[in-house]
mmCIF file of C-alpha atoms in Angstrom:
data_model
loop_
_atom_site.group_PDB
_atom_site.id
_atom_site.type_symbol
_atom_site.label_atom_id
_atom_site.label_comp_id
_atom_site.label_asym_id
_atom_site.label_seq_id
_atom_site.Cartn_x
_atom_site.Cartn_y
_atom_site.Cartn_z
ATOM 1 C CA MET B 36 3.023 175.618 191.826
ATOM 2 C CA ILE B 37 2.947 179.356 191.179
ATOM 3 C CA PRO B 38 5.319 180.178 188.287
ATOM 4 C CA LEU B 39 8.021 182.763 188.901
ATOM 5 C CA PRO B 40 7.692 186.105 187.121
ATOM 6 C CA ALA B 41 9.540 186.284 183.811
ATOM 7 C CA ALA B 42 12.051 188.793 185.196
ATOM 8 C CA LEU B 43 12.980 186.458 188.065
ATOM 9 C CA GLN B 44 13.258 183.502 185.693
ATOM 10 C CA ALA B 45 15.637 185.482 183.468
ATOM 11 C CA ALA B 46 17.713 186.570 186.472
ATOM 12 C CA ALA B 47 17.907 182.973 187.711
ATOM 13 C CA ALA B 48 18.997 181.775 184.265
ATOM 14 C CA ARG B 49 21.746 184.415 184.125
ATOM 15 C CA ALA B 50 22.948 183.469 187.596
ATOM 16 C CA TYR B 51 23.018 179.810 186.607
ATOM 17 C CA ARG B 52 25.050 180.536 183.457
ATOM 18 C CA ARG B 53 27.531 182.665 185.391
ATOM 19 C CA SER B 54 27.973 179.988 188.048
ATOM 20 C CA ARG B 55 28.291 177.239 185.420
ATOM 21 C CA ASP B 56 30.915 179.170 183.438
ATOM 22 C CA ARG B 57 32.835 180.098 186.581
ATOM 23 C CA LEU B 58 32.918 176.482 187.757
ATOM 24 C CA GLN B 59 33.880 175.102 184.350
ATOM 25 C CA GLY B 60 36.504 177.806 183.903
ATOM 26 C CA SER B 61 38.116 176.918 187.228
ATOM 27 C CA PHE B 62 38.104 173.246 186.291
ATOM 28 C CA PHE B 63 39.797 173.770 182.922
ATOM 29 C CA ARG B 64 42.413 176.127 184.357
ATOM 30 C CA LEU B 65 43.238 173.412 186.898
ATOM 31 C CA ALA B 66 43.152 170.727 184.212
ATOM 32 C CA ALA B 67 45.479 172.682 181.909
ATOM 33 C CA GLY B 68 47.970 172.863 184.757
ATOM 34 C CA GLY B 69 48.343 169.083 184.487
ATOM 35 C CA ALA B 70 45.771 167.896 187.016
ATOM 36 C CA VAL B 71 43.652 166.142 184.361
ATOM 37 C CA PRO B 72 44.878 164.089 181.365
ATOM 38 C CA ALA B 73 44.107 165.822 178.051
ATOM 39 C CA ARG B 74 43.076 162.484 176.547
ATOM 40 C CA TRP B 75 39.870 162.683 178.588
ATOM 41 C CA PHE B 76 38.721 165.529 176.356
ATOM 42 C CA ALA B 77 40.397 165.258 172.971
ATOM 43 C CA PRO B 78 42.374 162.823 170.824
ATOM 44 C CA PRO B 79 46.086 163.497 170.322
ATOM 45 C CA PRO B 80 47.121 165.807 167.468
ATOM 46 C CA PRO B 81 47.133 164.202 164.005
ATOM 47 C CA ALA B 82 50.163 161.972 163.535
ATOM 48 C CA ALA B 83 50.337 162.678 159.784
ATOM 49 C CA ARG B 84 51.679 166.217 159.361
ATOM 50 C CA ALA B 85 53.328 167.353 156.151
ATOM 51 C CA ALA B 86 56.915 168.578 156.551
ATOM 52 C CA ARG B 87 56.685 171.249 153.866
ATOM 53 C CA SER B 88 59.584 173.195 152.373
ATOM 54 C CA GLY B 89 60.015 175.971 149.845
ATOM 55 C CA VAL B 90 57.724 178.993 149.763
ATOM 56 C CA LEU B 91 55.431 178.427 152.720
ATOM 57 C CA HIS B 92 51.992 179.905 153.332
ATOM 58 C CA VAL B 93 51.476 181.369 156.826
ATOM 59 C CA GLU B 94 48.122 182.684 158.037
ATOM 60 C CA ILE B 95 48.247 185.236 160.853
ATOM 61 C CA VAL B 96 45.046 185.349 162.924
ATOM 62 C CA SER B 97 44.723 188.476 165.060
ATOM 63 C CA HIS B 98 41.848 189.624 167.298
ATOM 64 C CA CYS B 99 40.863 193.250 167.766
ATOM 65 C CA TRP B 100 38.262 194.868 170.010
ATOM 66 C CA ARG B 101 38.719 198.624 170.570
ATOM 67 C CA TYR B 102 42.445 198.350 169.903
ATOM 68 C CA SER B 103 42.546 200.078 166.510
ATOM 69 C CA ARG B 104 45.743 201.997 167.331
ATOM 70 C CA LEU B 105 47.595 198.798 168.168
ATOM 71 C CA LEU B 106 46.144 197.020 165.143
ATOM 72 C CA ALA B 107 47.273 199.933 162.963
ATOM 73 C CA CYS B 108 50.850 199.384 164.184
ATOM 74 C CA GLN B 109 50.580 195.678 163.391
ATOM 75 C CA LEU B 110 49.163 196.159 159.894
ATOM 76 C CA ARG B 111 51.638 198.909 159.117
ATOM 77 C CA SER B 112 54.528 196.590 160.028
ATOM 78 C CA LEU B 113 53.498 194.288 157.173
ATOM 79 C CA GLN B 114 53.415 197.273 154.831
ATOM 80 C CA GLN B 115 56.826 198.535 155.970
ATOM 81 C CA HIS B 116 58.505 195.115 156.079
ATOM 82 C CA PRO B 117 56.728 192.964 153.466
ATOM 83 C CA PRO B 118 57.745 189.298 153.423
ATOM 84 C CA ARG B 119 59.879 188.173 150.486
ATOM 85 C CA ASP B 120 60.107 184.390 150.812
ATOM 86 C CA VAL B 121 56.748 183.470 152.343
ATOM 87 C CA ARG B 122 53.097 184.018 151.438
ATOM 88 C CA VAL B 123 51.059 185.612 154.234
ATOM 89 C CA THR B 124 47.323 185.795 154.803
ATOM 90 C CA MET B 125 46.551 188.452 157.418
ATOM 91 C CA THR B 126 43.240 187.604 159.088
ATOM 92 C CA VAL B 127 41.733 190.095 161.537
ATOM 93 C CA VAL B 128 38.814 188.936 163.683
ATOM 94 C CA HIS B 129 36.709 191.936 164.711
ATOM 95 C CA ALA B 130 33.155 193.201 165.283
ATOM 96 C CA ARG B 131 31.269 195.659 163.080
ATOM 97 C CA GLU B 132 30.255 197.498 166.265
ATOM 98 C CA ASP B 133 33.888 198.614 166.679
ATOM 99 C CA ALA B 134 33.663 201.551 164.261
ATOM 100 C CA GLU B 135 37.304 202.671 164.486
ATOM 101 C CA THR B 136 38.609 199.197 163.712
ATOM 102 C CA VAL B 137 36.184 198.822 160.791
ATOM 103 C CA ALA B 138 37.366 202.155 159.341
ATOM 104 C CA LEU B 139 41.000 201.069 159.679
ATOM 105 C CA LEU B 140 40.336 197.751 157.942
ATOM 106 C CA GLU B 141 38.472 199.435 155.088
ATOM 107 C CA ALA B 142 41.413 201.796 154.523
ATOM 108 C CA THR B 143 43.918 198.924 154.709
ATOM 109 C CA ARG B 144 41.990 196.802 152.222
ATOM 110 C CA ALA B 145 42.975 199.192 149.432
ATOM 111 C CA ILE B 146 46.723 198.905 150.198
ATOM 112 C CA ALA B 147 48.552 196.304 148.127
ATOM 113 C CA VAL B 148 51.499 194.632 149.872
ATOM 114 C CA PRO B 149 53.683 192.052 148.085
ATOM 115 C CA ASN B 150 53.036 188.477 149.263
ATOM 116 C CA VAL B 151 50.309 189.626 151.685
ATOM 117 C CA CYS B 152 46.576 188.910 151.352
ATOM 118 C CA TRP B 153 44.183 190.799 153.639
ATOM 119 C CA ARG B 154 41.240 188.872 155.146
ATOM 120 C CA TRP B 155 38.726 190.345 157.588
ATOM 121 C CA MET B 156 36.442 188.133 159.697
ATOM 122 C CA ALA B 157 33.532 189.975 161.334
ATOM 123 C CA LEU B 158 31.791 188.285 164.274
ATOM 124 C CA PRO B 159 28.972 189.377 166.587
ATOM 125 C CA PRO B 160 30.508 190.932 169.722
ATOM 126 C CA ALA B 161 29.374 188.018 171.911
ATOM 127 C CA GLU B 162 31.398 185.623 169.732
ATOM 128 C CA LEU B 163 34.367 187.979 169.443
ATOM 129 C CA PHE B 164 34.531 188.284 173.235
ATOM 130 C CA ARG B 165 35.464 184.600 173.532
ATOM 131 C CA ARG B 166 38.710 184.631 171.563
ATOM 132 C CA ALA B 167 38.774 180.869 171.011
ATOM 133 C CA ILE B 168 35.657 181.077 168.825
ATOM 134 C CA GLY B 169 37.310 183.181 166.110
ATOM 135 C CA ARG B 170 40.551 181.230 166.366
ATOM 136 C CA ASN B 171 38.693 177.954 166.051
ATOM 137 C CA ARG B 172 36.811 179.054 162.927
ATOM 138 C CA ALA B 173 39.910 180.481 161.288
ATOM 139 C CA GLY B 174 41.962 177.378 162.098
ATOM 140 C CA ARG B 175 39.352 174.986 160.759
ATOM 141 C CA ALA B 176 39.026 176.960 157.502
ATOM 142 C CA THR B 177 42.695 177.734 156.872
ATOM 143 C CA ALA B 178 44.465 176.740 153.665
ATOM 144 C CA ALA B 179 47.875 177.692 155.080
ATOM 145 C CA ASP B 180 50.852 175.517 155.959
ATOM 146 C CA TRP B 181 51.082 177.196 159.375
ATOM 147 C CA VAL B 182 48.737 179.391 161.421
ATOM 148 C CA TRP B 183 50.103 182.057 163.763
ATOM 149 C CA PHE B 184 47.470 182.809 166.411
ATOM 150 C CA THR B 185 48.382 186.236 167.752
ATOM 151 C CA ASP B 186 47.049 189.492 169.215
ATOM 152 C CA CYS B 187 47.034 192.950 167.683
ATOM 153 C CA ASP B 188 49.814 194.201 169.985
ATOM 154 C CA VAL B 189 52.380 192.023 168.146
ATOM 155 C CA VAL B 190 54.426 193.790 165.468
ATOM 156 C CA PHE B 191 56.431 192.005 162.764
ATOM 157 C CA GLY B 192 59.765 193.767 162.338
ATOM 158 C CA PRO B 193 62.325 193.545 159.510
ATOM 159 C CA GLY B 194 62.862 189.946 158.407
ATOM 160 C CA CYS B 195 60.477 188.521 161.011
ATOM 161 C CA LEU B 196 58.224 186.464 158.743
ATOM 162 C CA ASP B 197 61.027 185.438 156.377
ATOM 163 C CA GLY B 198 62.967 184.233 159.427
ATOM 164 C CA LEU B 199 59.940 182.272 160.577
ATOM 165 C CA ALA B 200 59.670 180.636 157.149
ATOM 166 C CA ARG B 201 63.339 179.596 157.326
ATOM 167 C CA ALA B 202 62.797 178.079 160.771
ATOM 168 C CA LEU B 203 59.794 176.089 159.516
ATOM 169 C CA GLN B 204 61.459 174.495 156.493
ATOM 170 C CA GLY B 205 60.836 170.749 156.706
ATOM 171 C CA CYS B 206 59.273 171.110 160.159
ATOM 172 C CA ASP B 207 56.397 168.835 161.203
ATOM 173 C CA ALA B 208 56.050 169.964 164.836
ATOM 174 C CA VAL B 209 52.542 170.374 166.230
ATOM 175 C CA LEU B 210 53.181 173.814 167.745
ATOM 176 C CA VAL B 211 56.124 176.235 167.669
ATOM 177 C CA HIS B 212 56.887 179.617 169.209
ATOM 178 C CA PRO B 213 59.573 182.324 168.833
ATOM 179 C CA ARG B 214 62.585 182.077 171.099
ATOM 180 C CA GLU B 215 62.128 185.652 172.320
ATOM 181 C CA GLU B 216 60.007 188.762 171.980
ATOM 182 C CA LEU B 217 61.095 192.397 172.161
ATOM 183 C CA GLY B 218 58.862 194.398 174.487
ATOM 184 C CA THR B 219 58.448 198.159 174.162
ATOM 185 C CA PRO B 220 58.302 200.438 177.184
ATOM 186 C CA ILE B 221 54.785 200.788 178.619
ATOM 187 C CA LEU B 222 52.956 203.226 176.336
ATOM 188 C CA ASP B 223 49.910 205.404 176.956
ATOM 189 C CA ALA B 224 47.254 205.955 174.302
ATOM 190 C CA ASP B 225 48.856 209.244 173.228
ATOM 191 C CA ASP B 226 52.215 207.506 172.728
ATOM 192 C CA LEU B 227 50.669 205.158 170.164
ATOM 193 C CA GLY B 228 49.791 207.973 167.766
ATOM 194 C CA GLY B 229 46.573 208.428 165.837
ATOM 195 C CA VAL B 230 44.984 206.111 163.300
ATOM 196 C CA HIS B 231 42.833 208.751 161.618
ATOM 197 C CA ASP B 232 44.200 212.106 162.783
ATOM 198 C CA GLY B 233 47.501 212.034 160.908
ATOM 199 C CA ARG B 234 49.794 211.669 163.947
ATOM 200 C CA ALA B 235 52.699 209.281 163.454
ATOM 201 C CA LEU B 236 52.085 205.797 164.814
ATOM 202 C CA ALA B 237 54.456 204.279 167.337
ATOM 203 C CA ASP B 238 57.301 202.346 165.735
ATOM 204 C CA PRO B 239 58.609 199.620 168.081
ATOM 205 C CA VAL B 240 61.609 199.012 165.802
ATOM 206 C CA ALA B 241 62.924 202.474 166.723
ATOM 207 C CA MET B 242 62.338 202.059 170.480
ATOM 208 C CA ASP B 243 64.570 200.815 173.266
ATOM 209 C CA CYS B 244 62.951 197.389 173.616
ATOM 210 C CA THR B 245 63.575 194.740 176.246
ATOM 211 C CA PRO B 246 64.193 191.138 175.068
ATOM 212 C CA ARG B 247 62.232 188.508 176.947
ATOM 213 C CA ARG B 248 62.653 184.797 176.359
ATOM 214 C CA LEU B 249 59.637 182.604 175.744
ATOM 215 C CA THR B 250 59.606 179.165 177.350
ATOM 216 C CA ARG B 251 56.247 178.114 175.861
ATOM 217 C CA ALA B 252 53.814 179.079 173.142
ATOM 218 C CA THR B 253 52.027 181.916 174.943
ATOM 219 C CA GLY B 254 48.674 183.235 173.705
ATOM 220 C CA PRO B 255 49.939 185.669 171.042
ATOM 221 C CA MET B 256 52.854 183.418 170.064
ATOM 222 C CA GLN B 257 51.086 180.164 169.171
ATOM 223 C CA ILE B 258 52.160 178.991 165.703
ATOM 224 C CA VAL B 259 50.370 175.738 164.895
ATOM 225 C CA HIS B 260 50.848 173.335 162.000
ATOM 226 C CA GLY B 261 48.160 173.843 159.356
ATOM 227 C CA ASP B 262 47.172 170.153 159.331
ATOM 228 C CA VAL B 263 46.605 170.319 163.089
ATOM 229 C CA ALA B 264 44.612 173.568 162.834
ATOM 230 C CA ARG B 265 42.320 172.098 160.179
ATOM 231 C CA ALA B 266 41.766 168.878 162.112
ATOM 232 C CA ARG B 267 41.491 170.252 165.631
ATOM 233 C CA GLY B 268 40.668 173.954 165.389
ATOM 234 C CA TYR B 269 41.261 175.889 168.612
ATOM 235 C CA CYS B 270 39.929 174.272 171.802
ATOM 236 C CA ALA B 271 37.041 172.941 169.732
ATOM 237 C CA ASP B 272 36.615 170.043 172.165
ATOM 238 C CA VAL B 273 35.977 172.315 175.173
ATOM 239 C CA ARG B 274 32.406 173.572 175.003
ATOM 240 C CA LEU B 275 33.035 176.414 177.470
ATOM 241 C CA TYR B 276 35.576 178.035 175.157
ATOM 242 C CA GLN B 277 33.170 177.926 172.193
ATOM 243 C CA ARG B 278 30.359 179.611 174.121
ATOM 244 C CA PRO B 279 29.614 183.308 173.351
ATOM 245 C CA ALA B 280 30.069 185.764 176.213
ATOM 246 C CA ALA B 281 28.384 189.013 177.235
ATOM 247 C CA ARG B 282 31.728 190.777 177.721
ATOM 248 C CA TRP B 283 35.357 190.225 176.819
ATOM 249 C CA ARG B 284 36.615 187.105 178.560
ATOM 250 C CA LYS B 285 40.164 186.657 179.739
ATOM 251 C CA ALA B 286 41.919 184.220 177.403
ATOM 252 C CA HIS B 287 42.471 181.292 179.781
ATOM 253 C CA GLU B 288 41.996 178.985 176.796
ATOM 254 C CA ASP B 289 45.610 179.707 175.731
ATOM 255 C CA ARG B 290 46.872 177.245 178.358
ATOM 256 C CA ALA B 291 44.111 174.779 177.514
ATOM 257 C CA PHE B 292 45.188 174.842 173.852
ATOM 258 C CA ARG B 293 48.724 173.747 174.763
ATOM 259 C CA TRP B 294 47.300 171.141 177.139
ATOM 260 C CA LEU B 295 45.033 169.673 174.457
ATOM 261 C CA LEU B 296 47.933 169.551 171.980
ATOM 262 C CA ARG B 297 50.089 167.985 174.731
ATOM 263 C CA THR B 298 53.060 170.241 174.127
ATOM 264 C CA PRO B 299 54.382 173.622 175.326
ATOM 265 C CA GLY B 300 55.564 174.203 171.761
ATOM 266 C CA LEU B 301 58.896 173.879 170.007
ATOM 267 C CA CYS B 302 61.178 176.902 170.378
ATOM 268 C CA VAL B 303 62.434 178.318 167.042
ATOM 269 C CA THR B 304 64.493 181.371 166.153
ATOM 270 C CA VAL B 305 62.340 184.163 164.729
ATOM 271 C CA PRO B 306 63.921 187.630 164.462
ATOM 272 C CA ALA B 307 62.291 190.979 165.228
ATOM 273 C CA VAL B 308 59.110 189.901 167.011
ATOM 274 C CA TYR B 309 57.892 192.982 168.907
ATOM 275 C CA ARG B 310 55.203 193.407 171.567
ATOM 276 C CA VAL B 311 53.671 196.860 171.998
ATOM 277 C CA ARG B 312 53.091 197.080 175.738
ATOM 278 C CA HIS B 313 50.354 199.490 176.728
ATOM 279 C CA ALA B 314 49.003 200.890 179.981
ATOM 280 C CA HIS B 315 45.271 200.582 179.250
ATOM 281 C CA LYS B 316 43.298 197.698 177.799
ATOM 282 C CA GLY B 317 40.989 198.449 174.897
ATOM 283 C CA ARG B 318 38.031 196.872 176.658
ATOM 284 C CA ASP B 319 38.460 199.441 179.475
ATOM 285 C CA ALA B 320 37.678 202.368 177.140
ATOM 286 C CA GLY B 321 35.617 204.971 178.955
ATOM 287 C CA ARG B 322 36.444 203.591 182.428
ATOM 288 C CA ARG B 323 40.217 203.571 182.574
ATOM 289 C CA SER B 324 41.627 202.913 185.992
ATOM 290 C CA PRO B 325 44.907 204.546 187.114
ATOM 291 C CA LEU B 326 45.332 201.666 189.569
ATOM 292 C CA ARG B 327 45.123 199.062 186.794
ATOM 293 C CA ALA B 328 47.651 201.004 184.729
ATOM 294 C CA MET B 329 50.014 201.228 187.715
ATOM 295 C CA LEU B 330 49.728 197.476 188.358
ATOM 296 C CA ARG B 331 50.348 196.808 184.684
ATOM 297 C CA ARG B 332 53.584 198.839 184.772
ATOM 298 C CA TRP B 333 54.722 197.134 187.982
ATOM 299 C CA ARG B 334 54.058 193.673 186.518
ATOM 300 C CA THR B 335 55.942 194.549 183.338
ATOM 301 C CA ARG B 336 59.003 195.783 185.241
ATOM 302 C CA ARG B 337 59.022 192.565 187.271
ATOM 303 C CA GLN B 338 58.875 190.467 184.095
ATOM 304 C CA ASP B 339 61.682 192.504 182.530
ATOM 305 C CA ARG B 340 63.891 191.848 185.529
ATOM 306 C CA ALA B 341 63.164 188.134 185.223
ATOM 307 C CA GLY B 342 63.771 188.256 181.466
ATOM 308 C CA THR B 343 60.764 186.047 180.686
ATOM 309 C CA ALA B 344 57.280 186.657 179.348
ATOM 310 C CA ARG B 345 54.056 185.628 181.043
ATOM 311 C CA ALA B 346 52.350 182.379 180.101
#
């Protein structure tokens, strides 16, 4: 048999990987909708979970790729509204290739905030692009009582984290989520202000925000018990979601995480949880589409009318 040229072999391998990932992704999206029992893939969450009280330790795990302006708003919210009755570790998963984010993190490292510890986790872009990889590593390694898996467009307003700590006193739930989020109007890049050029950053607390109720622990609002995070990580049992990717992958694993934990999450009252809603995704830098921005605004208005957030 005549061997194929190396270029054709490489192209065939890439096509195989794309087809494999597409097929597996479709299967797990269907499975997470309830078509397949979670017990086929993972054991139930640990039954022994400490119901801790007092001064709790919460680790916030946030991902950032080309979203430095949004991340700046998130980090600044901790500086403006430092927690008083809870210890917070702020973990940011990023890539060294994202120069603006790296510069922001280096500047933030020098800022001391009461009860807040900064922690930066740099990953190769291919591992950052599959969000479950960073979440899984952070969850497995955490020393916190609770881990809040979030995105960098979430802002913690006055009393947010102290309110969360009150809601978690003596709680041994597997997964919890805030009762509602406050969404800003759709903002363009210029509305967010500048990280390095001295322009004032957007402040969601001062905006006319729309409350939206959360009926499940959506991707940026997944607050998991520390014992569960250490034992189970984040979709660690699904090989697809621990596989590096050549580009940013849509976070379908959020639904799979709830499915594997066998719960939509317990609803708790957490004040002043803001979402900075933006017209353009960071991964679209350099190729922004007016059509995508228009669809994003239309979808947001529809959600506001319904009063609920997307899963």
